[in-house]
GROMACS .gro file of C-alpha atoms in nm:
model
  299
    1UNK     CA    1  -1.574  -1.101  -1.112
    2UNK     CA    2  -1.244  -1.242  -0.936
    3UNK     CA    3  -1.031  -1.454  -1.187
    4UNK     CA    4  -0.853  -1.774  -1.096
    5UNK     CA    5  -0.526  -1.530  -1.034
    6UNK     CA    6  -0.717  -1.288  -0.761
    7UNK     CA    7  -0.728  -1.030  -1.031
    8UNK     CA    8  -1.029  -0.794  -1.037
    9UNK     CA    9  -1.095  -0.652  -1.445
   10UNK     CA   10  -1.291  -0.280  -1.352
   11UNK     CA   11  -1.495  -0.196  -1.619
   12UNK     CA   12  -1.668   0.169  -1.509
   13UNK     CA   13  -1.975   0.223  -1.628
   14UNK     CA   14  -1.882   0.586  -1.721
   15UNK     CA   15  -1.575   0.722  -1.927
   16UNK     CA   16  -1.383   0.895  -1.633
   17UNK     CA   17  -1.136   0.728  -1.448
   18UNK     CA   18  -1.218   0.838  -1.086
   19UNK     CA   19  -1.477   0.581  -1.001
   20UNK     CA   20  -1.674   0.616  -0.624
   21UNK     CA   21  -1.909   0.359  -0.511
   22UNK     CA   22  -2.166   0.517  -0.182
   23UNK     CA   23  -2.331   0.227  -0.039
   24UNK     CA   24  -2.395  -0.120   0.128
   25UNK     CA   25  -2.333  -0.301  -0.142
   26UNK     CA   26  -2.098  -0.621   0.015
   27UNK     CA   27  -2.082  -0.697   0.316
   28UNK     CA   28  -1.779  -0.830   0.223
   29UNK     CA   29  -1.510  -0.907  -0.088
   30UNK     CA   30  -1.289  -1.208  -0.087
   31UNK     CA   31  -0.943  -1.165  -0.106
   32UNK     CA   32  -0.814  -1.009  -0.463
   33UNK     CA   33  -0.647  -0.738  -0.672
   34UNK     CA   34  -0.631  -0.456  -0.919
   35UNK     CA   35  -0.429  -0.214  -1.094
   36UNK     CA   36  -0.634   0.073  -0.950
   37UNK     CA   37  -0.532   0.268  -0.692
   38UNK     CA   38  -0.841   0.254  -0.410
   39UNK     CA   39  -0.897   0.452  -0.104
   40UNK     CA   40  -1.147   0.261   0.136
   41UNK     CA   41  -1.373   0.476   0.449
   42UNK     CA   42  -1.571   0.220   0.667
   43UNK     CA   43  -1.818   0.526   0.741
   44UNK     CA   44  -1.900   0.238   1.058
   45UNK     CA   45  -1.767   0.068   1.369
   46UNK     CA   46  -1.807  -0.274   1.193
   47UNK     CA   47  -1.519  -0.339   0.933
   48UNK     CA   48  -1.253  -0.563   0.898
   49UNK     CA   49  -1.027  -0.475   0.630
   50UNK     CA   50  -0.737  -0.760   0.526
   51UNK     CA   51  -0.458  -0.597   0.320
   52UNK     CA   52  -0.173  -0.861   0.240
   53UNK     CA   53  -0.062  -1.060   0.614
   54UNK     CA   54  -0.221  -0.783   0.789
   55UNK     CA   55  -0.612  -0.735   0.935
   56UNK     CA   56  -0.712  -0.444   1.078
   57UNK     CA   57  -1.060  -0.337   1.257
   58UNK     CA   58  -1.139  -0.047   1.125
   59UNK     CA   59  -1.396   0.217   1.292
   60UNK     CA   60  -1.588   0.562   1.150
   61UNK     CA   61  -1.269   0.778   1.168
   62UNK     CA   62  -1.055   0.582   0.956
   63UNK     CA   63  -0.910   0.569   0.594
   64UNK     CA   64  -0.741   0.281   0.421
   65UNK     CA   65  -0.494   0.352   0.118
   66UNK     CA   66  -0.479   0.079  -0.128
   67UNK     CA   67  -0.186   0.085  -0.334
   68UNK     CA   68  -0.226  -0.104  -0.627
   69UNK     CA   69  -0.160  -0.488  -0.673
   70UNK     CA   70  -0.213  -0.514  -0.270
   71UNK     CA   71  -0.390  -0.808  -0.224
   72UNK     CA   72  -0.739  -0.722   0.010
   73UNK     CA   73  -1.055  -0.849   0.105
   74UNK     CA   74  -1.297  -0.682   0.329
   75UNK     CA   75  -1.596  -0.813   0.612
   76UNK     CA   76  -1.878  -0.585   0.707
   77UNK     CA   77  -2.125  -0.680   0.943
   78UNK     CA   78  -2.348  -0.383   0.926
   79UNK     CA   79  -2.581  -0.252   0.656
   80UNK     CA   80  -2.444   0.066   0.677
   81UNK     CA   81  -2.282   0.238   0.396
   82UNK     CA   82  -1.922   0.267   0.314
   83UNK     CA   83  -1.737   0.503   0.065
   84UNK     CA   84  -1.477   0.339  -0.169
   85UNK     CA   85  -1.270   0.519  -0.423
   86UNK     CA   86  -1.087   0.396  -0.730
   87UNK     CA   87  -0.872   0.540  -0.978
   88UNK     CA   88  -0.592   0.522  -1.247
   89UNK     CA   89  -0.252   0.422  -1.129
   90UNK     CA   90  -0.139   0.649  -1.449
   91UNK     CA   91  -0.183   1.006  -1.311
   92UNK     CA   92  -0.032   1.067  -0.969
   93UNK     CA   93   0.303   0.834  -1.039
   94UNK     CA   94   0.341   1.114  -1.258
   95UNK     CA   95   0.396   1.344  -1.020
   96UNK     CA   96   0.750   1.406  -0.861
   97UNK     CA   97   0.615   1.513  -0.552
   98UNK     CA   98   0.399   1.179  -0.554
   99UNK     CA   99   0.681   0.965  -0.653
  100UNK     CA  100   0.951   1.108  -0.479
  101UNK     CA  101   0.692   1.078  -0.161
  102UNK     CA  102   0.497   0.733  -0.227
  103UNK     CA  103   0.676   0.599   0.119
  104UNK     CA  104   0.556   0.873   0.336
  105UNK     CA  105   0.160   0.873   0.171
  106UNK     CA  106   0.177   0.452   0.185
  107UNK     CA  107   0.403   0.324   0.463
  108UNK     CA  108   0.129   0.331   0.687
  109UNK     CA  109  -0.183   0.192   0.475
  110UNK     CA  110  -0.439   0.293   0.755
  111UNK     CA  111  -0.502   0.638   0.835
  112UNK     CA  112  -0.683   0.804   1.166
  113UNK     CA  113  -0.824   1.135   1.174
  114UNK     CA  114  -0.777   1.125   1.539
  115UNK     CA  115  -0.458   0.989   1.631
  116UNK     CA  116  -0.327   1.286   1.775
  117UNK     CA  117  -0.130   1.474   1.524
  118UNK     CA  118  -0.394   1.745   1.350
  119UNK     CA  119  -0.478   1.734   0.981
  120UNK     CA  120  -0.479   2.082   0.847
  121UNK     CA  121  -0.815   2.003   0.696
  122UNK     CA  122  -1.031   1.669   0.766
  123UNK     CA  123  -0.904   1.417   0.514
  124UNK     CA  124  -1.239   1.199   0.559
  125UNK     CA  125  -1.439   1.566   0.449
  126UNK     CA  126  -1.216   1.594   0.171
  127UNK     CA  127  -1.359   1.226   0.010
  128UNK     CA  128  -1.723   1.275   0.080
  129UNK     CA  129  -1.671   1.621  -0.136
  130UNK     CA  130  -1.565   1.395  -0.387
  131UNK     CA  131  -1.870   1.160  -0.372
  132UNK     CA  132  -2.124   1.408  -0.395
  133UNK     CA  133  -1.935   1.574  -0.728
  134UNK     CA  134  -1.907   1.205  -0.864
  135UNK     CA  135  -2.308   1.186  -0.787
  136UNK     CA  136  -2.423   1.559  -0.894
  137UNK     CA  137  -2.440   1.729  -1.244
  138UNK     CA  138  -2.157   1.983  -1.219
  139UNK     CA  139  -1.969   2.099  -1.482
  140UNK     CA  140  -1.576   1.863  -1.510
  141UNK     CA  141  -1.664   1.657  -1.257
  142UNK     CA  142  -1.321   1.464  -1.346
  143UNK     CA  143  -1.126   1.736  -1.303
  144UNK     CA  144  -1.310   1.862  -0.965
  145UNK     CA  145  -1.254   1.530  -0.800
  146UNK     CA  146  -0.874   1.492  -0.880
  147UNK     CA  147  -0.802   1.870  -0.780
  148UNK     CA  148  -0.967   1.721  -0.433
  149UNK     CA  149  -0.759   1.406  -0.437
  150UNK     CA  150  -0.419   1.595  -0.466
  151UNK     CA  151  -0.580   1.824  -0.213
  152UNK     CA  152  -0.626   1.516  -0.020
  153UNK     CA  153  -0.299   1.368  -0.093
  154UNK     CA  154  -0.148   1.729   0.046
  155UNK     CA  155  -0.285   1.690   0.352
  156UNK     CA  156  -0.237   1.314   0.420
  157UNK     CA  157   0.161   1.405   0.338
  158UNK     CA  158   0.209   1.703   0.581
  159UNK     CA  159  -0.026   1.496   0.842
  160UNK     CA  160   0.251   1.227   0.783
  161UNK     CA  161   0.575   1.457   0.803
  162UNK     CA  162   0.452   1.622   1.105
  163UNK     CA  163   0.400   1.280   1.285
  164UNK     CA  164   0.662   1.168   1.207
  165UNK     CA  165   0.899   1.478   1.326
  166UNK     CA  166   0.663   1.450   1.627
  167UNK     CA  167   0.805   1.103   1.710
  168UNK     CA  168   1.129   1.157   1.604
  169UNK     CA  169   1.139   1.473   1.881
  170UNK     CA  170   1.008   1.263   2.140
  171UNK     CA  171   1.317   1.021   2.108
  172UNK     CA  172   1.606   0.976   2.356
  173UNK     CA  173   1.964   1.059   2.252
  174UNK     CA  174   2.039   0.730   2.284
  175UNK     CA  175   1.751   0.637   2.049
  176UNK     CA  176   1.779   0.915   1.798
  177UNK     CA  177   2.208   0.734   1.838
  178UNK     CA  178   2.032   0.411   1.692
  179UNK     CA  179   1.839   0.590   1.425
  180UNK     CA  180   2.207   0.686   1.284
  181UNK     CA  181   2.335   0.341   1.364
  182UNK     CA  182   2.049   0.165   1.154
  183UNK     CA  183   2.066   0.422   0.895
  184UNK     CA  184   2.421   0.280   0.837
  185UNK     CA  185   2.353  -0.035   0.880
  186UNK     CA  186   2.035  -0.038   0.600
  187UNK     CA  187   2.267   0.108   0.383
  188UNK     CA  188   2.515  -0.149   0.431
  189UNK     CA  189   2.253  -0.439   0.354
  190UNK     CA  190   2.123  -0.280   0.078
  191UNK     CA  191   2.440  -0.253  -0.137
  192UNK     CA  192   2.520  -0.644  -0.030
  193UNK     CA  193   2.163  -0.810  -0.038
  194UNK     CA  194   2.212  -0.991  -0.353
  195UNK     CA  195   2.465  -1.159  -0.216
  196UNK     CA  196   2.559  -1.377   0.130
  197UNK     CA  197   2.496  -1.152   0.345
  198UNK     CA  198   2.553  -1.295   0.786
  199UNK     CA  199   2.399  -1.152   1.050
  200UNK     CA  200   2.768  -1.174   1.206
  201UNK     CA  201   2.923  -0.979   0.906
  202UNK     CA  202   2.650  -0.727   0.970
  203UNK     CA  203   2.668  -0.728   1.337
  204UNK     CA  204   3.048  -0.686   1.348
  205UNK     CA  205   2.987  -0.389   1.084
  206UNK     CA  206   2.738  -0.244   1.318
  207UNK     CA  207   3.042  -0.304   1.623
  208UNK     CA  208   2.773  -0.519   1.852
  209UNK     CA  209   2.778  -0.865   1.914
  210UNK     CA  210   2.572  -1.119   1.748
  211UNK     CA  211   2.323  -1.158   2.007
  212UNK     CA  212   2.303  -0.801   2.097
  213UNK     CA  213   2.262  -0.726   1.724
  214UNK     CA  214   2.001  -0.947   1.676
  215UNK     CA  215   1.811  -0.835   1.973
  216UNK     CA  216   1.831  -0.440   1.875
  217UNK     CA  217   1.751  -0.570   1.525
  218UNK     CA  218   1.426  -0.693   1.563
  219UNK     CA  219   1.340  -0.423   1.791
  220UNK     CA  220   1.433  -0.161   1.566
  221UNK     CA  221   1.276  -0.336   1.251
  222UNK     CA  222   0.961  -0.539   1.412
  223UNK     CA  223   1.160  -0.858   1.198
  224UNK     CA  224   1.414  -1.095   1.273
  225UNK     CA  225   1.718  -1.040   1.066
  226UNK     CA  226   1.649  -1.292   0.823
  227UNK     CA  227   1.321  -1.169   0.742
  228UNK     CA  228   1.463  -0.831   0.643
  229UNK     CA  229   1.700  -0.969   0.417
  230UNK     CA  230   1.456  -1.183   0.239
  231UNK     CA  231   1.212  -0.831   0.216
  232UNK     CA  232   1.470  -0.677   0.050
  233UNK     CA  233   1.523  -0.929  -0.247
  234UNK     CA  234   1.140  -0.978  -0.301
  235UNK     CA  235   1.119  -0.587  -0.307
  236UNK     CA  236   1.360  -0.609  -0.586
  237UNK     CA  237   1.260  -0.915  -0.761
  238UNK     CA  238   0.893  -0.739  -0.774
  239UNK     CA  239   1.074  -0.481  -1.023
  240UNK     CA  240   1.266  -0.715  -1.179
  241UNK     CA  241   0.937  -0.956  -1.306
  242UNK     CA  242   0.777  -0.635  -1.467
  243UNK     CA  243   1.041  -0.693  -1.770
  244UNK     CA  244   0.906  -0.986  -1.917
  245UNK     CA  245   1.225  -1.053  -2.085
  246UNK     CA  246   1.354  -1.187  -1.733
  247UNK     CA  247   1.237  -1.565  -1.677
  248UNK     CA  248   1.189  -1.640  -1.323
  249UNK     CA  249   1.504  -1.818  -1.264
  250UNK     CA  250   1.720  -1.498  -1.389
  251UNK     CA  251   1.457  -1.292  -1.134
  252UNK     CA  252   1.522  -1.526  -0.815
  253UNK     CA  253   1.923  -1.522  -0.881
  254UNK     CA  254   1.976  -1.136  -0.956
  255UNK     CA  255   1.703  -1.064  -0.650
  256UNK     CA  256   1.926  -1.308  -0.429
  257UNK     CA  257   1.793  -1.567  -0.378
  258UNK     CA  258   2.012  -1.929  -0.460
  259UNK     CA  259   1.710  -2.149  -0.622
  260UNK     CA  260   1.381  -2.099  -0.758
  261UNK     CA  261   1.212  -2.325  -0.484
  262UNK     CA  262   1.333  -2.090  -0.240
  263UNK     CA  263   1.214  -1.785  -0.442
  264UNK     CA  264   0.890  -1.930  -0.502
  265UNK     CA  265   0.829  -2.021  -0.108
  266UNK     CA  266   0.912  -1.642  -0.007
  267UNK     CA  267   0.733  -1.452  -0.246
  268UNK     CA  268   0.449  -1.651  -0.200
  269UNK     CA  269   0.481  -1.592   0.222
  270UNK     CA  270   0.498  -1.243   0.141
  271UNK     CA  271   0.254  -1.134  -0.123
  272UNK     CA  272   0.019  -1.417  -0.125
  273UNK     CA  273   0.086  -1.525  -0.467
  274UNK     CA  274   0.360  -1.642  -0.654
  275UNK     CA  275   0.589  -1.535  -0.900
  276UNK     CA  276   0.401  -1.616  -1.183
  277UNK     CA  277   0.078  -1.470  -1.076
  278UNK     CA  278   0.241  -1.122  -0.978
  279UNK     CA  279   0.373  -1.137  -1.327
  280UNK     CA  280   0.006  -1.148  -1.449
  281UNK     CA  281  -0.089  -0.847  -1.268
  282UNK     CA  282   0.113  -0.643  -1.547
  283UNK     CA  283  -0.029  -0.829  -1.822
  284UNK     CA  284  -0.382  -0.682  -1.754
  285UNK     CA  285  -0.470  -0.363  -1.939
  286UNK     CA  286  -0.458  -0.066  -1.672
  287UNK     CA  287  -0.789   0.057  -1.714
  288UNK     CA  288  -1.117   0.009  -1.893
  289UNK     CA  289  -1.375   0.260  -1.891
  290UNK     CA  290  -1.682   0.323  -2.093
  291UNK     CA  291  -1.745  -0.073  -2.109
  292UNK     CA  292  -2.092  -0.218  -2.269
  293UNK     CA  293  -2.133  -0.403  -1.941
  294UNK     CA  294  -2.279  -0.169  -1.666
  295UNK     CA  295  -2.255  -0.270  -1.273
  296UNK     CA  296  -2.449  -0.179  -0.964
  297UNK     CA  297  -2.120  -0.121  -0.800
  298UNK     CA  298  -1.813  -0.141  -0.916
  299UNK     CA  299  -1.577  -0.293  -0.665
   0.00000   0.00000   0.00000
């Protein structure tokens, strides 16, 4: 059941905390969230998958990574089945190699076994392995499916590091000239974004002109500088409302922004809630398992 905020309570029917659902079950999910990690596989031609401002069409041969508190909602117009994952967000943070890494496994939230770069094992075999332990009678079942999982998270990281050396090869020196330029110039807005930052004081930093800069900007970004600015001070005023000492005033100030109104207006373009409700999402217990209350499917 979705509550009034978008949140989604899991209660698994079972005490592990890998859950894996194998099935038809809805043909689509409204728009809501978790604290679960969840790893989505159409298994079909027919799926639309909406993950924040984005949609995607998603086909056979692709994965969807779900990082937690993502708002999503999925269509299906097939009775086909699909495979969906869940588990704890508590384990793999953990990790160094996951934490240090969480950009390179989650920048790109849709994954294609066939986009040209090859997996050193199939990523979408890797998953089903893990459905038919969850379903079978094997001896630690738990632990078999998370030591596939990191072996899936392995592979999804060197896939990602290879592809992106790949593209990085294929640049011109010119280009790869940029890359420097706006590794510079990201720097430069991060250590000033809680402030007034201009596009001229940036431009003039980067040595274009205004116009140029802005051009190349939203080129090099896919967002107009404005838009990157404001990204950067909801990105920090999402770590700032997880102390619930901070009221949402003090969050909207030390994130950059100079009133709440404006605060409220952004966060809410961005993550399709506002401040308040985000806040929520750390107020719900991370996980429940073993719960009274069985489902058919727990999604």
């Amino acid at each position: 059941m979705i509550k009034s905020d978008l949140s989604e309570p899991l209660l698994f029917d079972h005490s592990m905390s890998l859950n894996v659902s194998y099935g038809h079950y809805y043909y689509s999910f409204p728009n809501h969230w978790h604290n679960f990690m969840e790893i989505i596989v159409p298994l079909n031609d027919e799926y639309t998958l909406s993950l924040g401002t984005e949609t995607w069409e998603m086909n056979r041969d692709q994965i969807a990574l779900i990082a937690p508190r993502t708002l999503h909602s999925i269509v299906q117009t097939t009775n086909k089945p699909n495979l969906i994952l869940q588990f704890s967000n508590i384990f793999l943070p953990q990790l160094h190699d996951f934490a240090a890494n969480k950009q390179l496994f989650l920048s790109n939230p849709i994954l294609d076994i066939h986009d040209g770069v090859a997996f050193e094992e199939n990523p979408l075999e890797l998953l089903l392995r893990i459905k038919d332990i969850f379903y079978g009678r094997e001896a630690f079942r738990e632990l078999r499916m998370y030591e596939l999982l990191l072996r899936f998270f392995i592979v999804v990281g060197n896939h990602n590091t290879l592809l992106q050396s790949e593209l990085s090869a294929s640049k011109t020196p010119q280009q790869k000239a940029y890359d420097q330029k706006f590794v510079a110039i990201s720097k430069f807005l991060r250590e000033r974004y809680m402030n007034d930052v201009s596009l001229e004081d940036t431009a003039a930093f980067a040595g274009f002109s205004k116009y140029h800069f802005s051009r190349l900007f939203k080129e090099y970004y896919q967002m107009s500088f404005p838009e990157y600015v404001t990204s950067l001070r909801i990105a920090k005023a999402t770590e700032l409302l997880e102390n619930p000492a901070a009221s949402i005033m003090d969050v909207a100030l030390q994130s950059g922004f100079s009133s709440i109104a404006s605060f409220n207006r952004a966060f809410k373009r961005q993550n399709q809630c506002t401040p308040s409700q985000f806040r929520k999402m750390f107020d719900q217990s991370t996980i429940s398992w073993g719960g009274a209350e069985k489902k058919e499917r727990m999604k």
